[in-house]
XYZ file of C-alpha atoms in Angstrom:
575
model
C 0.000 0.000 0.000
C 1.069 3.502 -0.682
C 2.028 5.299 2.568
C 2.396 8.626 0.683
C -0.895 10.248 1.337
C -0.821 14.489 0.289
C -2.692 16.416 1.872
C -5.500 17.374 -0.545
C -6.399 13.394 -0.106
C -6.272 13.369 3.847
C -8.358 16.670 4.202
C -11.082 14.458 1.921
C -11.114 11.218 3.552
C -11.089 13.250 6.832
C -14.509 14.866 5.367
C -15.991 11.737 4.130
C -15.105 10.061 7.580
C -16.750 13.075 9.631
C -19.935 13.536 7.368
C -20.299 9.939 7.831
C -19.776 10.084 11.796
C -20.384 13.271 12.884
C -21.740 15.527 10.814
C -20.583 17.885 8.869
C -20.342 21.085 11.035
C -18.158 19.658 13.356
C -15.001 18.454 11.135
C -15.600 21.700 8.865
C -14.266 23.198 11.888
C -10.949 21.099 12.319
C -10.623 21.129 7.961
C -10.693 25.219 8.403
C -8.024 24.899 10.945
C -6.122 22.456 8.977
C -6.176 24.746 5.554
C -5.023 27.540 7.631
C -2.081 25.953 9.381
C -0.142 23.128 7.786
C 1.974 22.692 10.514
C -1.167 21.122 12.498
C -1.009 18.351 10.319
C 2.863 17.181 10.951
C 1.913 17.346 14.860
C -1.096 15.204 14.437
C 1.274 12.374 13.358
C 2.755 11.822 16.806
C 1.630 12.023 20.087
C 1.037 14.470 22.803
C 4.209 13.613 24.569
C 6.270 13.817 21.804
C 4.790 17.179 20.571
C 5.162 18.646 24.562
C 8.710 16.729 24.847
C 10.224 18.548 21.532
C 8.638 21.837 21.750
C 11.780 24.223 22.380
C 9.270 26.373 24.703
C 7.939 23.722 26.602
C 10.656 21.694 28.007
C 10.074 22.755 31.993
C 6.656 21.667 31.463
C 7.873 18.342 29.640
C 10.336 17.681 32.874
C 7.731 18.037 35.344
C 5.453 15.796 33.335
C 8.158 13.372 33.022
C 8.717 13.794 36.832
C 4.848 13.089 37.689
C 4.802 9.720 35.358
C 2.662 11.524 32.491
C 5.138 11.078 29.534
C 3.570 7.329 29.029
C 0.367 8.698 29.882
C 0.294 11.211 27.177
C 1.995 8.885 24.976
C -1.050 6.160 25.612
C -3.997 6.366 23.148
C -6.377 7.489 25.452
C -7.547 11.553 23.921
C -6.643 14.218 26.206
C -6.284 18.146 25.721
C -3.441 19.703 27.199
C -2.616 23.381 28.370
C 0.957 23.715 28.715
C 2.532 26.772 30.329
C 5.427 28.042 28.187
C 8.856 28.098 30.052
C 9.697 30.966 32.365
C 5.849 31.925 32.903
C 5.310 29.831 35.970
C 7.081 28.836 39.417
C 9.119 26.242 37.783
C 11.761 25.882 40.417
C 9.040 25.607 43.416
C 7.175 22.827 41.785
C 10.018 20.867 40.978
C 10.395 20.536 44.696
C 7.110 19.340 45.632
C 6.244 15.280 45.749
C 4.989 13.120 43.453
C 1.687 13.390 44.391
C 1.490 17.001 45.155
C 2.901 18.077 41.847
C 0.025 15.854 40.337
C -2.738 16.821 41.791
C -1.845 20.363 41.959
C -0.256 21.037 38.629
C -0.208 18.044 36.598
C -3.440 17.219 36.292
C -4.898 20.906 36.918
C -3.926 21.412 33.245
C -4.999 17.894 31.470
C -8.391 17.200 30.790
C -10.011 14.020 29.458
C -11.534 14.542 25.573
C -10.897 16.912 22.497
C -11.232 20.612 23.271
C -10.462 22.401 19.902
C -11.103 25.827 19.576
C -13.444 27.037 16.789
C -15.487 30.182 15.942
C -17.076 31.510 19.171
C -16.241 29.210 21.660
C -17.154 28.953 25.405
C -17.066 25.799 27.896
C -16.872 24.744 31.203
C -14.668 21.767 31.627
C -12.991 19.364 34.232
C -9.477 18.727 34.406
C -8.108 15.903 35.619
C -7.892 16.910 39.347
C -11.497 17.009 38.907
C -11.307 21.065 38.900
C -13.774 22.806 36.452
C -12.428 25.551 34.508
C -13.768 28.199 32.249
C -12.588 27.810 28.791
C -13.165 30.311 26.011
C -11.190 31.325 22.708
C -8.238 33.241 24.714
C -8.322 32.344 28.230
C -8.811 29.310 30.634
C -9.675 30.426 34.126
C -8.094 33.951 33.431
C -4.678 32.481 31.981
C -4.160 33.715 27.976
C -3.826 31.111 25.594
C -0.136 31.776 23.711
C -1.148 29.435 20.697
C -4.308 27.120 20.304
C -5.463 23.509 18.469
C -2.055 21.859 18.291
C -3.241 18.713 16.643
C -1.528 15.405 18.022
C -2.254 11.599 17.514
C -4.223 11.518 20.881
C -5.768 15.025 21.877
C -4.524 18.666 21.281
C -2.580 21.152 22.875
C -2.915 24.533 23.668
C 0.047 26.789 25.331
C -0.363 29.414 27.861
C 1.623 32.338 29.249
C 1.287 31.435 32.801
C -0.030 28.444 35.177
C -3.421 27.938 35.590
C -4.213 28.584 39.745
C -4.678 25.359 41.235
C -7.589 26.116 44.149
C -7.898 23.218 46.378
C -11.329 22.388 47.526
C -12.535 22.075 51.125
C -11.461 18.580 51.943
C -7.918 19.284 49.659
C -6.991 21.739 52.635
C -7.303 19.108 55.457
C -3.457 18.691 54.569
C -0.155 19.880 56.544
C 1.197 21.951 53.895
C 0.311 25.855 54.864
C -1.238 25.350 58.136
C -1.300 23.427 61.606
C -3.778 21.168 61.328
C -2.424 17.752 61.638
C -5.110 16.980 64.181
C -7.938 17.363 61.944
C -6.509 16.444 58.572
C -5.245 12.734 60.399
C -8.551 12.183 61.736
C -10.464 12.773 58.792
C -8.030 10.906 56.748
C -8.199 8.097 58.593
C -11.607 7.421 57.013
C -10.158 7.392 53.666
C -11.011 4.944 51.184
C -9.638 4.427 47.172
C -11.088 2.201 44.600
C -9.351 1.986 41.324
C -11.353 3.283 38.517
C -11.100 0.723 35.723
C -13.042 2.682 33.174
C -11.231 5.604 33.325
C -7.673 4.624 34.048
C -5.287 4.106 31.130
C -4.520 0.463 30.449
C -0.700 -0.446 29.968
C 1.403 -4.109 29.056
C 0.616 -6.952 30.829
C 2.973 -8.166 33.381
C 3.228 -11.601 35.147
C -0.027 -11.936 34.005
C -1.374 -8.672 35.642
C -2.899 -5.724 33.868
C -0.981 -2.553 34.747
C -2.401 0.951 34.008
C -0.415 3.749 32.800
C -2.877 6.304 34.395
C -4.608 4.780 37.466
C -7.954 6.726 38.504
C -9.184 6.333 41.510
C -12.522 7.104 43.036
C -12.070 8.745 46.788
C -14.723 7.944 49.605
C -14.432 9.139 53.161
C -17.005 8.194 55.430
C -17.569 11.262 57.662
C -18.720 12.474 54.502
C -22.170 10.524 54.491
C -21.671 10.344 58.534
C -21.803 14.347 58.601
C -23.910 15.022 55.424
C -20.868 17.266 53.849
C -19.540 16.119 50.599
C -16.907 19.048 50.800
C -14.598 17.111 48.174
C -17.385 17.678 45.629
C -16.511 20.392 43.548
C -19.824 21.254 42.121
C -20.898 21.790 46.343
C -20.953 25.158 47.958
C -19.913 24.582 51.788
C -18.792 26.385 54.735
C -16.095 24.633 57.469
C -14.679 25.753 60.926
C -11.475 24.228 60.478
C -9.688 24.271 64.030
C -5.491 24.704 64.409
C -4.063 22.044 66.273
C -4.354 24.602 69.078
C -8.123 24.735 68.702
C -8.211 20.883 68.797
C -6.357 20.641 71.444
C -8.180 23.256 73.673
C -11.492 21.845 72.683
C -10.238 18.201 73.938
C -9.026 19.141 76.918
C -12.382 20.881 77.797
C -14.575 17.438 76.267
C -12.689 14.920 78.198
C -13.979 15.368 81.487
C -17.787 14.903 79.589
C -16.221 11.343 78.494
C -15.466 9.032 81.486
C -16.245 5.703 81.079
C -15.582 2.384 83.061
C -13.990 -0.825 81.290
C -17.376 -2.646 83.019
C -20.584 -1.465 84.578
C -24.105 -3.524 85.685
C -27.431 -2.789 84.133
C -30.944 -3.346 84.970
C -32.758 -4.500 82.217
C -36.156 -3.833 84.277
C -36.344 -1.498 87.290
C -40.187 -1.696 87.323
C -40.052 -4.787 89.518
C -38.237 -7.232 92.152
C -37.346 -9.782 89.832
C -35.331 -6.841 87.896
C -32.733 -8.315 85.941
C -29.367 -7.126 86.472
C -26.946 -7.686 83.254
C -23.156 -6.964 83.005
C -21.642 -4.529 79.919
C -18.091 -5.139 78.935
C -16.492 -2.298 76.857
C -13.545 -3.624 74.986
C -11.603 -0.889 74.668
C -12.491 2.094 76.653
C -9.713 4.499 75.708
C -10.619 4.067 71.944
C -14.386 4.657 72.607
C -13.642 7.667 74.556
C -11.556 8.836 71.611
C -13.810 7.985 68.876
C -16.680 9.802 71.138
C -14.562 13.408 71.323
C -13.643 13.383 67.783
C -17.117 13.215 67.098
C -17.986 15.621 69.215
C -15.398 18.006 67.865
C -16.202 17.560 64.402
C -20.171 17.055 63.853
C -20.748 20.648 63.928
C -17.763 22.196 61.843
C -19.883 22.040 58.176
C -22.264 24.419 56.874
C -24.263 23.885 53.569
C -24.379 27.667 52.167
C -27.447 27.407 49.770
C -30.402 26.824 52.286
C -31.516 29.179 55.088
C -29.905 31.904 56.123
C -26.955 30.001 55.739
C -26.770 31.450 52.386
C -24.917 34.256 54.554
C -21.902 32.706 55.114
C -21.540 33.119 51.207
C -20.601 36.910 51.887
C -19.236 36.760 55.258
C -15.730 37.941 55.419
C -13.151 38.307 57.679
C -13.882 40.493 60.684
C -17.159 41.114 59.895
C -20.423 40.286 62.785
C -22.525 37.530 61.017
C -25.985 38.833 60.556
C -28.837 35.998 61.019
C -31.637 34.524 63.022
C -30.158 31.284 63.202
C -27.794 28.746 61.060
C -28.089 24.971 60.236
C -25.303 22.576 60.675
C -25.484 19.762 58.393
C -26.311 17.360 61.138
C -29.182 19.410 61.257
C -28.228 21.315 64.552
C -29.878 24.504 64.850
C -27.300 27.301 66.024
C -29.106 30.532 66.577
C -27.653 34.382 66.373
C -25.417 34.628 69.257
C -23.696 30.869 69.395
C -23.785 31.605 65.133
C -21.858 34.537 65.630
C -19.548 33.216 67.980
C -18.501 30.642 65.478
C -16.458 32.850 63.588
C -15.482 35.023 66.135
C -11.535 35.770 65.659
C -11.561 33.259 62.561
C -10.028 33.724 59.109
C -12.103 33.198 55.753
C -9.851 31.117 53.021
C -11.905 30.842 50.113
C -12.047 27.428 48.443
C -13.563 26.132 45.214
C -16.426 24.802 46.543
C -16.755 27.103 49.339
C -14.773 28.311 52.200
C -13.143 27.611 55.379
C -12.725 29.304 58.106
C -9.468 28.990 59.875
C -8.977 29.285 63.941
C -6.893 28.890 66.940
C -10.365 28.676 69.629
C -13.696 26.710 68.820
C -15.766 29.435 70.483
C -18.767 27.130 71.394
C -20.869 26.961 74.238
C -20.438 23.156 75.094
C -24.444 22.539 75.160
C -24.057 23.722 71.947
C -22.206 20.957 71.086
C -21.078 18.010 73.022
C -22.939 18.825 75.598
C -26.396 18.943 74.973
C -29.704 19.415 77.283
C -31.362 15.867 77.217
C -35.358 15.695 77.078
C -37.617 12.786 77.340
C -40.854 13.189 75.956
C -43.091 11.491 78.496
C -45.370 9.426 76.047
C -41.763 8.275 73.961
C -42.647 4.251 74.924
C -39.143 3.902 73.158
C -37.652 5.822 76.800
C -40.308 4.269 78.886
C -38.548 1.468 80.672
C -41.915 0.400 82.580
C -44.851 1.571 84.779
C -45.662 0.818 88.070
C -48.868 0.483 89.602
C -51.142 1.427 86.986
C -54.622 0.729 85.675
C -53.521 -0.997 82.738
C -51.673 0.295 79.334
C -50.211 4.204 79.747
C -52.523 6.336 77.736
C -50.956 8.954 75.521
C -52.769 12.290 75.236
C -52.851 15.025 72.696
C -53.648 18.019 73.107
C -52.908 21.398 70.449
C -53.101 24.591 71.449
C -56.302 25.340 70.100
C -57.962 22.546 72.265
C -55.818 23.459 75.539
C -58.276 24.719 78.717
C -57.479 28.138 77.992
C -57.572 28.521 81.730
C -54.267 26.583 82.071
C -51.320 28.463 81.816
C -48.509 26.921 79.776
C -48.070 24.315 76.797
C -46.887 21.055 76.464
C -43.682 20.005 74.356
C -44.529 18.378 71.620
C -48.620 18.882 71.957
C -49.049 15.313 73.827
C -48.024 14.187 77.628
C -48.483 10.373 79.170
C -51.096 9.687 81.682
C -51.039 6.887 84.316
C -53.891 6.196 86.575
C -53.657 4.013 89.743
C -54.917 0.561 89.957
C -56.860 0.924 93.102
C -57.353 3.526 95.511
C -54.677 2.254 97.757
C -51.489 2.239 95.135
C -49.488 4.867 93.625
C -48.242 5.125 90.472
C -44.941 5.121 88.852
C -43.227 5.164 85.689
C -39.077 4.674 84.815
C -37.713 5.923 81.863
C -34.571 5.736 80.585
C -32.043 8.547 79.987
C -30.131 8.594 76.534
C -27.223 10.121 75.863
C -25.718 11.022 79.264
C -22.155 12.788 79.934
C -20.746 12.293 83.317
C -21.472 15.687 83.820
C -23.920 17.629 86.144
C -27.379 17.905 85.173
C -30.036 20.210 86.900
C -33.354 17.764 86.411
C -36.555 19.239 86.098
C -40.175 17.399 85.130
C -42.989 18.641 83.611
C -46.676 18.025 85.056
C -50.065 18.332 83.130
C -52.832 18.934 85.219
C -56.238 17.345 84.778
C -57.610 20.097 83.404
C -55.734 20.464 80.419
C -58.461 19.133 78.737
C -60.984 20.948 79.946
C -62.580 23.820 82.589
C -65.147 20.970 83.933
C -62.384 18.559 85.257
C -61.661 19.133 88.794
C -57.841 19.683 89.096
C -55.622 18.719 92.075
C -52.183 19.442 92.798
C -49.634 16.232 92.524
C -47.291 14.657 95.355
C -44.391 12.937 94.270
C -40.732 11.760 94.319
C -37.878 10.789 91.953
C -35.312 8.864 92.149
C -32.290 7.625 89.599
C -30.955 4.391 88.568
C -26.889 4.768 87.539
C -23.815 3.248 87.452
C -21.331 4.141 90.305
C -17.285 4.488 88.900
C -16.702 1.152 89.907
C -19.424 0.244 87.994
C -22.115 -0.941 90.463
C -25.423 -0.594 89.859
C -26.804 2.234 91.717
C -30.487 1.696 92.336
C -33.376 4.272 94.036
C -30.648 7.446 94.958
C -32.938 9.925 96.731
C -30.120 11.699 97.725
C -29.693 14.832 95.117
C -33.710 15.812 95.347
C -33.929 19.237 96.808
C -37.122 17.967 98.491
C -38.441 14.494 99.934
C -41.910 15.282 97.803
C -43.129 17.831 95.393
C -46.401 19.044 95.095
C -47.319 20.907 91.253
C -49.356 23.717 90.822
C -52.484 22.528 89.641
C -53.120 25.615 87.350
C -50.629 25.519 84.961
C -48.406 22.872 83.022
C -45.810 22.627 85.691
C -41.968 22.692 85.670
C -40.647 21.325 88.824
C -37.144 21.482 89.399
C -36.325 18.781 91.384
C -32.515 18.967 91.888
C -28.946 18.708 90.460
C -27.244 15.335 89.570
C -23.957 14.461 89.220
C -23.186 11.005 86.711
C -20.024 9.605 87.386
C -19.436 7.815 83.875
C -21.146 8.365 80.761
C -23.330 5.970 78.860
C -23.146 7.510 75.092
C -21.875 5.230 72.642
C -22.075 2.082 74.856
C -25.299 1.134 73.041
C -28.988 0.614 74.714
C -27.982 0.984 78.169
C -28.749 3.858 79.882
C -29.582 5.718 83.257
C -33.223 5.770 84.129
C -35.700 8.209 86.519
C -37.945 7.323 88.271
C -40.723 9.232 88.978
C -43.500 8.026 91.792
C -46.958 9.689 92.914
C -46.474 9.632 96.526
C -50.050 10.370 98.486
C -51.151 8.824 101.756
C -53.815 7.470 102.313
C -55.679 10.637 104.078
C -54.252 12.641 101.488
C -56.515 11.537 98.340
C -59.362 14.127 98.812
C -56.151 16.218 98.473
C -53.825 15.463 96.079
C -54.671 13.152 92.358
C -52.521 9.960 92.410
C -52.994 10.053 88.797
C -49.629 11.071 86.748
C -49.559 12.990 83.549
C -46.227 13.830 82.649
C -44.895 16.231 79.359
C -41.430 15.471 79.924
C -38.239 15.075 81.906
C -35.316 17.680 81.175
C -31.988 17.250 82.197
C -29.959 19.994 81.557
C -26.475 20.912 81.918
C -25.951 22.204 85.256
C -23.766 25.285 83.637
C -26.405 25.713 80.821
C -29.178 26.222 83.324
C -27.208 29.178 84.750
C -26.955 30.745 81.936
C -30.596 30.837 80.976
C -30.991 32.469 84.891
C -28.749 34.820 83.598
C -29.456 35.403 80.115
C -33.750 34.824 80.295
C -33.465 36.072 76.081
C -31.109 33.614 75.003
C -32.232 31.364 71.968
C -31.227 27.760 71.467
C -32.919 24.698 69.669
C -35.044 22.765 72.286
C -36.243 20.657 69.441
C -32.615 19.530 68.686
C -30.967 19.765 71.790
């Protein structure tokens, strides 16, 4: 066969091919560019290596993809486009330092992109580079950089030459790295979660060895699991997120202050039912208590660092700059804790803004959080959650859950219930009290101030007579050498309390102290237990019967604060 082919006779079997495959607006394009530069044609004969590896004016950029492993890629048939910064317009020096990896991700493969990209006539596109970066591309300019000379033609893609590097802008999760600031804590926690799966689609195949497939250009697809865990997919680059991102001094601060909230025992009993004498009482083995604990304050320090900036007025944080007093009612973490103004504003109190491609993060040295804010939350049982109700004592049968709305509320009784429903439990004869135990979840050894809250009968209606309740409390919890610690009366402020039968009730009961905590140990818990407690010659007096909203137990400290700040604004509903 003739190898001699002019060029009158490749420009028309070109044309025949593309009418026949694509159309023929597309290859007019590439036979305009051919007529108009014959050099185009030579290049197209060899690859993009060989075209970057003996252009005079591109031999930095040759060495560093030589360096990075991308001469065989570029020599492999796979169709790129290349943008290749001409020599002396970039940092050449600085990036010949950098590792492997580094100069891949951050300059390698920020200017190689998978497909053709020829520019004809008026041309605009958004691509994605290899680094997964998407870039404005016109007819002069990718992402602001001017295009020196365009549509060089090679066996497997084209190439386009710049005057300058194109700015490689890491996303969120790309900063969780050592290189410009202290945060080894963070970045080896979250990348401890890291997960790669070869990509055998989209990596470039190479010879076989010992039987093995090797790849030339290995892609992999990256997976971290706090992602999903903490609903922020801050390595997406089409995301728009907002992170606190603490210094190692901010981590360590913030650890020092969770520990204490964190104490566990390698041990501890458990009564599986507290409702009766034939309670059974089950040992819990933790395996490793030191890594719980530390799996517990990472999570603590990290579930409320990411902010998704297009809903709410989270959309704020968009514009929020450095300095500057964060304007809003309230923001939404994406573990759907509600932070309102003043804890909001707090948050990036003293913090730098670094803006990212997919957002921004927000750099500092203190995590200025209230604690009930965040590993510390108030803890409230709804009174008719069965899933918290450990068991009943002394009632007429089932519990009966009650709703009531505000529109069908005895407007005579001051107050309203959480949640529009409360729990009733009647006696089973005149001579018994009742009781009911529920179980506490997520408890800190930590001090709580514990409060209930009592329905009266009339919250139905103005006909029901309503009497006052009598009754005590008293908490099931493991001691720190993990005994079971059954019936303490000791931290009530009272030996009975009596509600006001006029309003939905908040009695305060007392402050307790847990010695251990129970999160993370699974279902086993600390449990209340709350008994009507009227004598005989006291029923024309008192109603045995118990109706109960809820039990709160709330940080000791947080309580004060709310004494001392009576407008502050937090998120019952999460907390």
């Amino acid at each position: 066969m003739n190898s001699k082919i002019n060029k009158r006779q490749l420009i028309g079997a070109t044309l025949i091919f593309c009418q026949i495959s694509f159309g023929m607006t597309a290859c007019s394009e590439w036979d305009d560019h051919y007529e108009a530069d014959s050099s185009v044609l030579d290049s197209q004969k060899a690859t993009l290596w060989e075209n970057i590896s003996s252009n005079g004016s591109l031999s930095q950029f040759a060495s560093l993809l030589k360096k990075a492993g991308y001469d065989d890629v570029l020599s492999a048939t796979q169709t790129y486009t290349v943008w290749a910064p001409t020599d002396g317009t970039f940092d050449y020096e600085k990036l010949s330092a950098l590792s492997t990896d580094r100069l891949q991700k951050e300059f390698i493969e920020n200017h190689i992109a998978r497909n053709n990209y020829p520019i004809s006539g008026s041309f605009s596109k958004q691509i994605y580079t290899l680094n997964e970066k998407l870039m404005n591309f016109d007819n002069s300019t990718i992402q602001g950089i001017t295009l020196s000379q365009s549509n060089l033609a090679s066996r497997n893609g084209t190439i386009h030459t710049l005057s300058g590097k194109i700015p490689f802008m890491q996303n969120i999760f790309e900063s969780l790295n050592t290189n410009d600031y202290e945060l080894d804590s963070i970045a080896d926690f979250f990348h401890s979660y890291d997960v790669k799966k070869l990509n055998v689609e989209k990596s470039v195949t190479g010879p076989m060895e010992n039987g093995q497939i090797t790849y030339l250009d290995s892609v992999f697809d990256e997976h971290n699991e706090l992602f999903t865990r903490y609903q922020a997919f801050i390595n997406r680059e089409d995301s728009n997120y907002t992170m606190l991102m603490p210094t190692n001094e901010a981590w360590r601060r913030a650890r020092v202050a969770i520990e204490p909230y964190f104490n566990y025992v390698p041990s501890f009993e458990f009564m599986e039912n507290t409702s009766t004498t034939e309670a059974k009482k089950v040992t819990v083995d933790i395996k490793d208590v030191a890594y719980l604990k530390d799996s517990i304050i990472h999570q603590m320090l990290t579930s409320s660092l990411f902010y998704n900036n297009n809903i709410y007025d989270n959309r704020k944080l968009n514009a929020l700059q450095t300095g500057q007093q964060l304007q809003c009612d309230s923001l939404y973490s994406t573990t759907t804790t509600k932070i309102y103004t003043e804890d909001a504003r707090n948050l990036f109190a003293n913090a730098t803004r670094i803006d990212k491609s997919n957002g921004s993060v927000w750099l500092t040295d203190t995590m200025q959080m209230h604690h009930w804010t965040l590993w510390n939350p108030e803890i409230i049982v709804q009174g008719e959650n069965r899933a918290m109700l450990s068991s009943t004592v002394n009632d007429d049968g089932a519990p009966e859950r009650k709703s009531i709305t505000p529109g069908t509320q005895n407007p005579e009784v001051y107050g309203h219930l959480s949640n529009n429903s409360y729990i009733e439990v009647r006696p089973s004869s005149q001579s018994t009290n009742p009781g009911v135990v529920y179980y506490l979840p997520g408890v800190r050894s930590t001090t709580y101030s514990v409060y209930v809250v009592m329905v009266p009968a009339s919250i139905e209606s103005a006909n029901i007579e309503a009497k006052p309740n009598k009754f005590n409390a008293t908490m099931g919890y493991t001691n720190l050498k993990g005994k079971n610690e059954d019936r303490d009366r000791s931290w009530l402020l009272e030996s009975y309390f009596v509600t006001d039968s006029t309003r939905v009730d908040t009695v305060y009961l007392g402050d307790f102290t847990f010695p251990v905590a129970y999160i993370g140990t699974g279902d086993y818990y600390p449990y209340i237990r709350i008994n009507s407690s009227v004598t005989s010659r006291e029923r024309s007096k008192y109603d045995r019967t118990l109706r109960i909203d809820c039990v709160i137990f709330r940080p000791k400290d947080f309580d004060n604060y709310l004494k001392e700040h009576p407008d502050y604004k937090y998120d019952t509903g999460t907390l």
